[in-house]
mmCIF file of C-alpha atoms in Angstrom:
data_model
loop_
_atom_site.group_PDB
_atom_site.id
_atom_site.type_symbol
_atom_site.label_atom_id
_atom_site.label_comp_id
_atom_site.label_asym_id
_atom_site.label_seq_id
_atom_site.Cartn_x
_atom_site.Cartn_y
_atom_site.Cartn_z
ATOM 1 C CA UNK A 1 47.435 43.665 41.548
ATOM 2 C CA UNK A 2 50.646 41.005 40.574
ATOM 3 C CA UNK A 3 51.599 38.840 42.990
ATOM 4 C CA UNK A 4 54.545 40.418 44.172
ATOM 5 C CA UNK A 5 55.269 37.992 46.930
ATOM 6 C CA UNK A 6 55.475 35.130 44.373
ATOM 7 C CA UNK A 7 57.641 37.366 42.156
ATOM 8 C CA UNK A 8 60.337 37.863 44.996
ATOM 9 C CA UNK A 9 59.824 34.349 45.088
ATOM 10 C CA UNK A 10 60.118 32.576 41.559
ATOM 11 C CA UNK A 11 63.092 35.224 41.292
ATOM 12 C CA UNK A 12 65.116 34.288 44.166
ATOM 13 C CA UNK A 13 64.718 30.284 43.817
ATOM 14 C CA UNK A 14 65.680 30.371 40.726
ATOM 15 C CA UNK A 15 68.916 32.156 40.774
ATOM 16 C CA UNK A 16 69.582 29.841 44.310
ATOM 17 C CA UNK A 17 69.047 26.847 41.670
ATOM 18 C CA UNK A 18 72.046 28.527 39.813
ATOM 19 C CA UNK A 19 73.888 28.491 43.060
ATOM 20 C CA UNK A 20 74.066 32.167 43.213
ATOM 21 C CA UNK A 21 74.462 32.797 47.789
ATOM 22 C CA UNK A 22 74.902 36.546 47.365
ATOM 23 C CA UNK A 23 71.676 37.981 45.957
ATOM 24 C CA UNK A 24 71.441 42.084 45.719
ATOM 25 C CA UNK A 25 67.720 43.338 46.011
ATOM 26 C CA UNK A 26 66.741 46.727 44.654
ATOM 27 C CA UNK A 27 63.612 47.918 45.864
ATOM 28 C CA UNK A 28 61.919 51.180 45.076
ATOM 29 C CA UNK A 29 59.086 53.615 45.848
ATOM 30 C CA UNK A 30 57.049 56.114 44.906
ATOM 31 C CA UNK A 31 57.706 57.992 47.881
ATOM 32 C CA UNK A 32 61.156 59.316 49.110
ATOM 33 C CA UNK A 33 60.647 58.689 52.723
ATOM 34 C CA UNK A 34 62.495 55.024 52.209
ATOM 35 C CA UNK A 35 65.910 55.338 51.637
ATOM 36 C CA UNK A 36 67.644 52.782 53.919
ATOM 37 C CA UNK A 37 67.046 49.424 55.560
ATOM 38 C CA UNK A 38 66.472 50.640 58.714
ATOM 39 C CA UNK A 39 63.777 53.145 57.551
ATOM 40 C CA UNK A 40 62.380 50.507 55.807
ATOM 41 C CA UNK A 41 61.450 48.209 58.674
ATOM 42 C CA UNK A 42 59.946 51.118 60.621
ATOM 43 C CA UNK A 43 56.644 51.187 58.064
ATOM 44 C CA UNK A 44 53.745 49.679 59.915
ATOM 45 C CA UNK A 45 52.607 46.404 58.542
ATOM 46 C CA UNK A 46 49.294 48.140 58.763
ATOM 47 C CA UNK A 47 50.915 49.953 55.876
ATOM 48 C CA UNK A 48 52.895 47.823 53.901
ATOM 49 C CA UNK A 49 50.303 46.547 51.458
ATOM 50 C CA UNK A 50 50.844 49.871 49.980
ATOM 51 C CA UNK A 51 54.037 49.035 48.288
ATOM 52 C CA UNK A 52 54.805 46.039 46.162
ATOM 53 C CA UNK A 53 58.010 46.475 47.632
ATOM 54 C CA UNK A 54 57.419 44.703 50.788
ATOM 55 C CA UNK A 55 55.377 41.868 49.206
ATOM 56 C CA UNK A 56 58.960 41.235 46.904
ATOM 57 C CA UNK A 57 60.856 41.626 50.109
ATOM 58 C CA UNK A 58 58.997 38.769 51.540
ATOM 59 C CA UNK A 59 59.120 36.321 48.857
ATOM 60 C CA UNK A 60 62.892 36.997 48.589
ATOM 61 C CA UNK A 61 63.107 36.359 52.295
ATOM 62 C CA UNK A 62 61.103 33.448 52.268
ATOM 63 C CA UNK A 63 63.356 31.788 49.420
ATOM 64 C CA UNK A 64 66.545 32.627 51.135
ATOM 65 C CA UNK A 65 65.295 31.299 54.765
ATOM 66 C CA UNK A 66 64.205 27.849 52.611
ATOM 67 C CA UNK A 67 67.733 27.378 51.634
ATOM 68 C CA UNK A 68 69.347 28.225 55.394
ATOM 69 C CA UNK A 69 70.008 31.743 54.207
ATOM 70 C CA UNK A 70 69.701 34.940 55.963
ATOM 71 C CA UNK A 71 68.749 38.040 54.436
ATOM 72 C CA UNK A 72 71.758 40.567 54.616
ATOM 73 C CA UNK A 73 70.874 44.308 55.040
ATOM 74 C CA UNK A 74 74.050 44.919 53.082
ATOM 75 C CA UNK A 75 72.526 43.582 50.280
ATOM 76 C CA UNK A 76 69.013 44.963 50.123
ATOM 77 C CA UNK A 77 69.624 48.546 48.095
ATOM 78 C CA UNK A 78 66.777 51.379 47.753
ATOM 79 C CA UNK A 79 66.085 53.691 44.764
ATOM 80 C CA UNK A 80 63.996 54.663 41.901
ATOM 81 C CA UNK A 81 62.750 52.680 38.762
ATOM 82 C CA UNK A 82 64.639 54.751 36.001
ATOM 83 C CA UNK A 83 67.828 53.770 34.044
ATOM 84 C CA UNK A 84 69.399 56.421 35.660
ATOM 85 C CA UNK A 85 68.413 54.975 38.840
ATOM 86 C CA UNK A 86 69.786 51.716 37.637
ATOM 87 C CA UNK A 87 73.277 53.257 36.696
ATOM 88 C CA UNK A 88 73.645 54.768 40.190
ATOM 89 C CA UNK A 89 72.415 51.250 41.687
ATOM 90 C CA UNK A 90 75.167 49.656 39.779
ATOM 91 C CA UNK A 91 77.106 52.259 41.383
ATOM 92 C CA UNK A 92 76.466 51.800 44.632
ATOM 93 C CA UNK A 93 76.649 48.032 44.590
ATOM 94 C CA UNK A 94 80.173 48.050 43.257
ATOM 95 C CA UNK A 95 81.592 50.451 46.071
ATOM 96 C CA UNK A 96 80.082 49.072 48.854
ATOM 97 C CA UNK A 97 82.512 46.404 50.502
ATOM 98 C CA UNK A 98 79.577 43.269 50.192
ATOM 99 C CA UNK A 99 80.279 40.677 47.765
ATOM 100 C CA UNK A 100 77.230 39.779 45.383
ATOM 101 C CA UNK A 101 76.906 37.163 42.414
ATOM 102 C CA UNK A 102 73.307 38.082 41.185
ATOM 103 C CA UNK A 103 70.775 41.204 41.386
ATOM 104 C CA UNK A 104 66.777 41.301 41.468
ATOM 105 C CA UNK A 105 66.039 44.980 40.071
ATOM 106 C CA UNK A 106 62.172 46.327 40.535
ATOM 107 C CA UNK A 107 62.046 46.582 36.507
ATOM 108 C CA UNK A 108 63.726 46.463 33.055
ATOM 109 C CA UNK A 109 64.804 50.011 32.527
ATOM 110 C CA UNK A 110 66.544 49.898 36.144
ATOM 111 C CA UNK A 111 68.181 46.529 34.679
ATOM 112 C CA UNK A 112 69.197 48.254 31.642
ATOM 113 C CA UNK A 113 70.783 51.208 33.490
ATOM 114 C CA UNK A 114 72.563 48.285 35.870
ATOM 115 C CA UNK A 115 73.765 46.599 32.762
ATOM 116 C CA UNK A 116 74.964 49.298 30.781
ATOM 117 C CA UNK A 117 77.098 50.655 34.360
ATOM 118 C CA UNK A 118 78.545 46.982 34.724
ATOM 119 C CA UNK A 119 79.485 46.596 31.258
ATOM 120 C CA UNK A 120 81.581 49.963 31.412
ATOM 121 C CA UNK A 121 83.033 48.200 34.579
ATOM 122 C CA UNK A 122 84.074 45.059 32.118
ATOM 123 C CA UNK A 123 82.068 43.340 34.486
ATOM 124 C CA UNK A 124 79.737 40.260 32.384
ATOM 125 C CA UNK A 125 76.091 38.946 32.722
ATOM 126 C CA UNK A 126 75.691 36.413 32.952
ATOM 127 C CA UNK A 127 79.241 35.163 32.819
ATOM 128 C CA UNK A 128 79.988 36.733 36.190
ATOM 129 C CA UNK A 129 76.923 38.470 37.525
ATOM 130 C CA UNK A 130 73.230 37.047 37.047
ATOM 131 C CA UNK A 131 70.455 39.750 36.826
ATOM 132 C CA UNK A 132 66.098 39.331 37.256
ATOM 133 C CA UNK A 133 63.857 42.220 36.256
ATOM 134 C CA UNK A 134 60.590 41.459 38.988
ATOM 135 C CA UNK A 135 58.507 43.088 36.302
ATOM 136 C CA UNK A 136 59.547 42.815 32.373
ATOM 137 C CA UNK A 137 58.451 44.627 29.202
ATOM 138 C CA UNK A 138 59.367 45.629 25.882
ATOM 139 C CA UNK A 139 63.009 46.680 27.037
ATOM 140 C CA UNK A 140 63.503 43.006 28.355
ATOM 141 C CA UNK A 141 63.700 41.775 25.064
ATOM 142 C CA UNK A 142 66.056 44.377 23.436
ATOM 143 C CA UNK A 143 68.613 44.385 25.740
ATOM 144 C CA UNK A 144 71.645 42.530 25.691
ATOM 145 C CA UNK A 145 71.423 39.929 26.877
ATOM 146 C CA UNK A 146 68.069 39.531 27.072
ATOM 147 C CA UNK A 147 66.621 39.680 30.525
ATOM 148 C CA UNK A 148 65.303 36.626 32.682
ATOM 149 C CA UNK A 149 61.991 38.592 34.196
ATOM 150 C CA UNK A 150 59.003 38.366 36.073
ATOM 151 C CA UNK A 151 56.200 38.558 33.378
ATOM 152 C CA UNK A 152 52.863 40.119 34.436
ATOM 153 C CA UNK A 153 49.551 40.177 32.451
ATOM 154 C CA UNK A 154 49.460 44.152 32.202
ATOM 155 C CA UNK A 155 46.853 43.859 30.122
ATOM 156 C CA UNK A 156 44.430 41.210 32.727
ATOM 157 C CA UNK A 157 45.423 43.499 34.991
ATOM 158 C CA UNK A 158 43.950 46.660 32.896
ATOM 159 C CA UNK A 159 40.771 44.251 32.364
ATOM 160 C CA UNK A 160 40.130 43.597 36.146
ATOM 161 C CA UNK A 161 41.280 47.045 37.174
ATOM 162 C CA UNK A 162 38.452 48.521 34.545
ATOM 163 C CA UNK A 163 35.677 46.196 35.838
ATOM 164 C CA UNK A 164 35.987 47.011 39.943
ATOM 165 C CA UNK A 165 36.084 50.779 38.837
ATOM 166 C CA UNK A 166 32.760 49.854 36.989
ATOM 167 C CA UNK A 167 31.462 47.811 40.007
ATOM 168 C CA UNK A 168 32.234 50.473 42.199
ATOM 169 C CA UNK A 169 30.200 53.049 39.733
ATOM 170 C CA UNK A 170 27.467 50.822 40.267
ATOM 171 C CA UNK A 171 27.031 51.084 44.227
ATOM 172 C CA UNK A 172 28.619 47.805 44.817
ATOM 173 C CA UNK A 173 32.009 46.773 46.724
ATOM 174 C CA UNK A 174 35.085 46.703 44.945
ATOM 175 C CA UNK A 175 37.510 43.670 46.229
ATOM 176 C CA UNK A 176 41.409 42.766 45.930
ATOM 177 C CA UNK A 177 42.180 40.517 43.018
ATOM 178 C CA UNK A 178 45.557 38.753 42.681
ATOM 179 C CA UNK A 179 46.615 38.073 39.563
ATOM 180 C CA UNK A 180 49.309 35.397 38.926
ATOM 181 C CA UNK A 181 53.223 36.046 37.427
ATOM 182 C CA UNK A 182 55.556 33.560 36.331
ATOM 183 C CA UNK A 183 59.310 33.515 35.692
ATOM 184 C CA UNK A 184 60.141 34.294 31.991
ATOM 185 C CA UNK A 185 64.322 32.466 31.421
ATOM 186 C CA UNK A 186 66.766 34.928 28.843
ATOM 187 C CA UNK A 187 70.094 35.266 28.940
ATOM 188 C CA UNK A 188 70.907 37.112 31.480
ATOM 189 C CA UNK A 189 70.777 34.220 34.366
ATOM 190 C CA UNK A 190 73.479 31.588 33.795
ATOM 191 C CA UNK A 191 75.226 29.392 36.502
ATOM 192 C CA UNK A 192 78.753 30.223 37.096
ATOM 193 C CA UNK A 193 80.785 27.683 34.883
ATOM 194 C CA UNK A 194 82.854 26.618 37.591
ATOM 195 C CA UNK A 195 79.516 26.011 39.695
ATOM 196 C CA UNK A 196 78.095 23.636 36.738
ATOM 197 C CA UNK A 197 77.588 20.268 38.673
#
């Protein structure tokens, strides 16, 4: 599996190095039983390691308390991974009363659907609003702007997924493997021009 944690992570410091204070965080699930903050701190940590969610949540967490910032419920959103999802995310960011200046989506076709709401809302990236994809493909580089993203080696990750399944064929004890992200800079992450030092 990616290491989520150090996506949340990379993510978050970054956009604090661009002085963004007011960072959204989308995070989704395959189930529907999360749908709120409050639901979402109810899950067992016995249970968490079940959803890359909560490893992002941490990371982001962990960035924010480095730089004296606490994490504000208003900010953390829930949803699916769609570009529908990330049209009704934009959505929901921009009538809720909680200012923001950047947003951490769980992929690129939620950013797209994000982008494509806030640019019908004359609203810029990265001119006013700076947006991370935790886990970039193909759509990351088509988009406009092009995304800053998480990048994950899909295909190492194919490769070590293939051989436990084969180890675990044999007889023999299959075992977690973390593999490594990194932060991947576009143009959709920019410091606000009157926050350029």
């Amino acid at each position: 599996y990616a290491d989520n944690e150090k996506a949340g992570y990379l993510a978050t410091k970054y956009l604090l190095r661009l002085k963004k204070r007011r960072i959204a965080l989308f995070l989704n699930f395959w189930t529907s039983d999360i749908k709120d903050y409050q639901s979402f701190l109810r899950v067992p940590p016995r249970l968490r390691g079940a959803f890359t969610a909560y490893d992002r949540y941490d990371g982001y967490c962990r960035a924010l308390y480095e730089a004296g910032i606490s994490p504000d419920p208003s900010l953390i959103f829930f949803g699916g991974y769609s570009h529908e999802d990330g049209f009704r995310g934009a959505e929901a960011l921009l009538s809720g009363n909680t200012e923001f200046d950047a947003v951490l989506t769980p992929n690129d076709q939620f950013a797209t659907g994000l982008i494509h709401m806030l640019s019908r809302q004359h609203i810029r990236v990265p001119e006013q609003l700076s947006v991370i994809c935790l886990n970039g493909g193909l759509l990351s580089n088509v988009v406009t702007p092009p995304l800053t993203y998480i990048e994950q080696d899909n295909y190492g990750l194919g490769v070590r997924a293939a051989a436990q399944l084969n180890e675990l064929l044999r007889g023999r004890a299959g075992h977690d493997v973390k593999m490594d992200v990194s932060l991947v800079i576009r143009d959709s992450t920019a410091m606000a021009p009157g926050d350029a030092e």
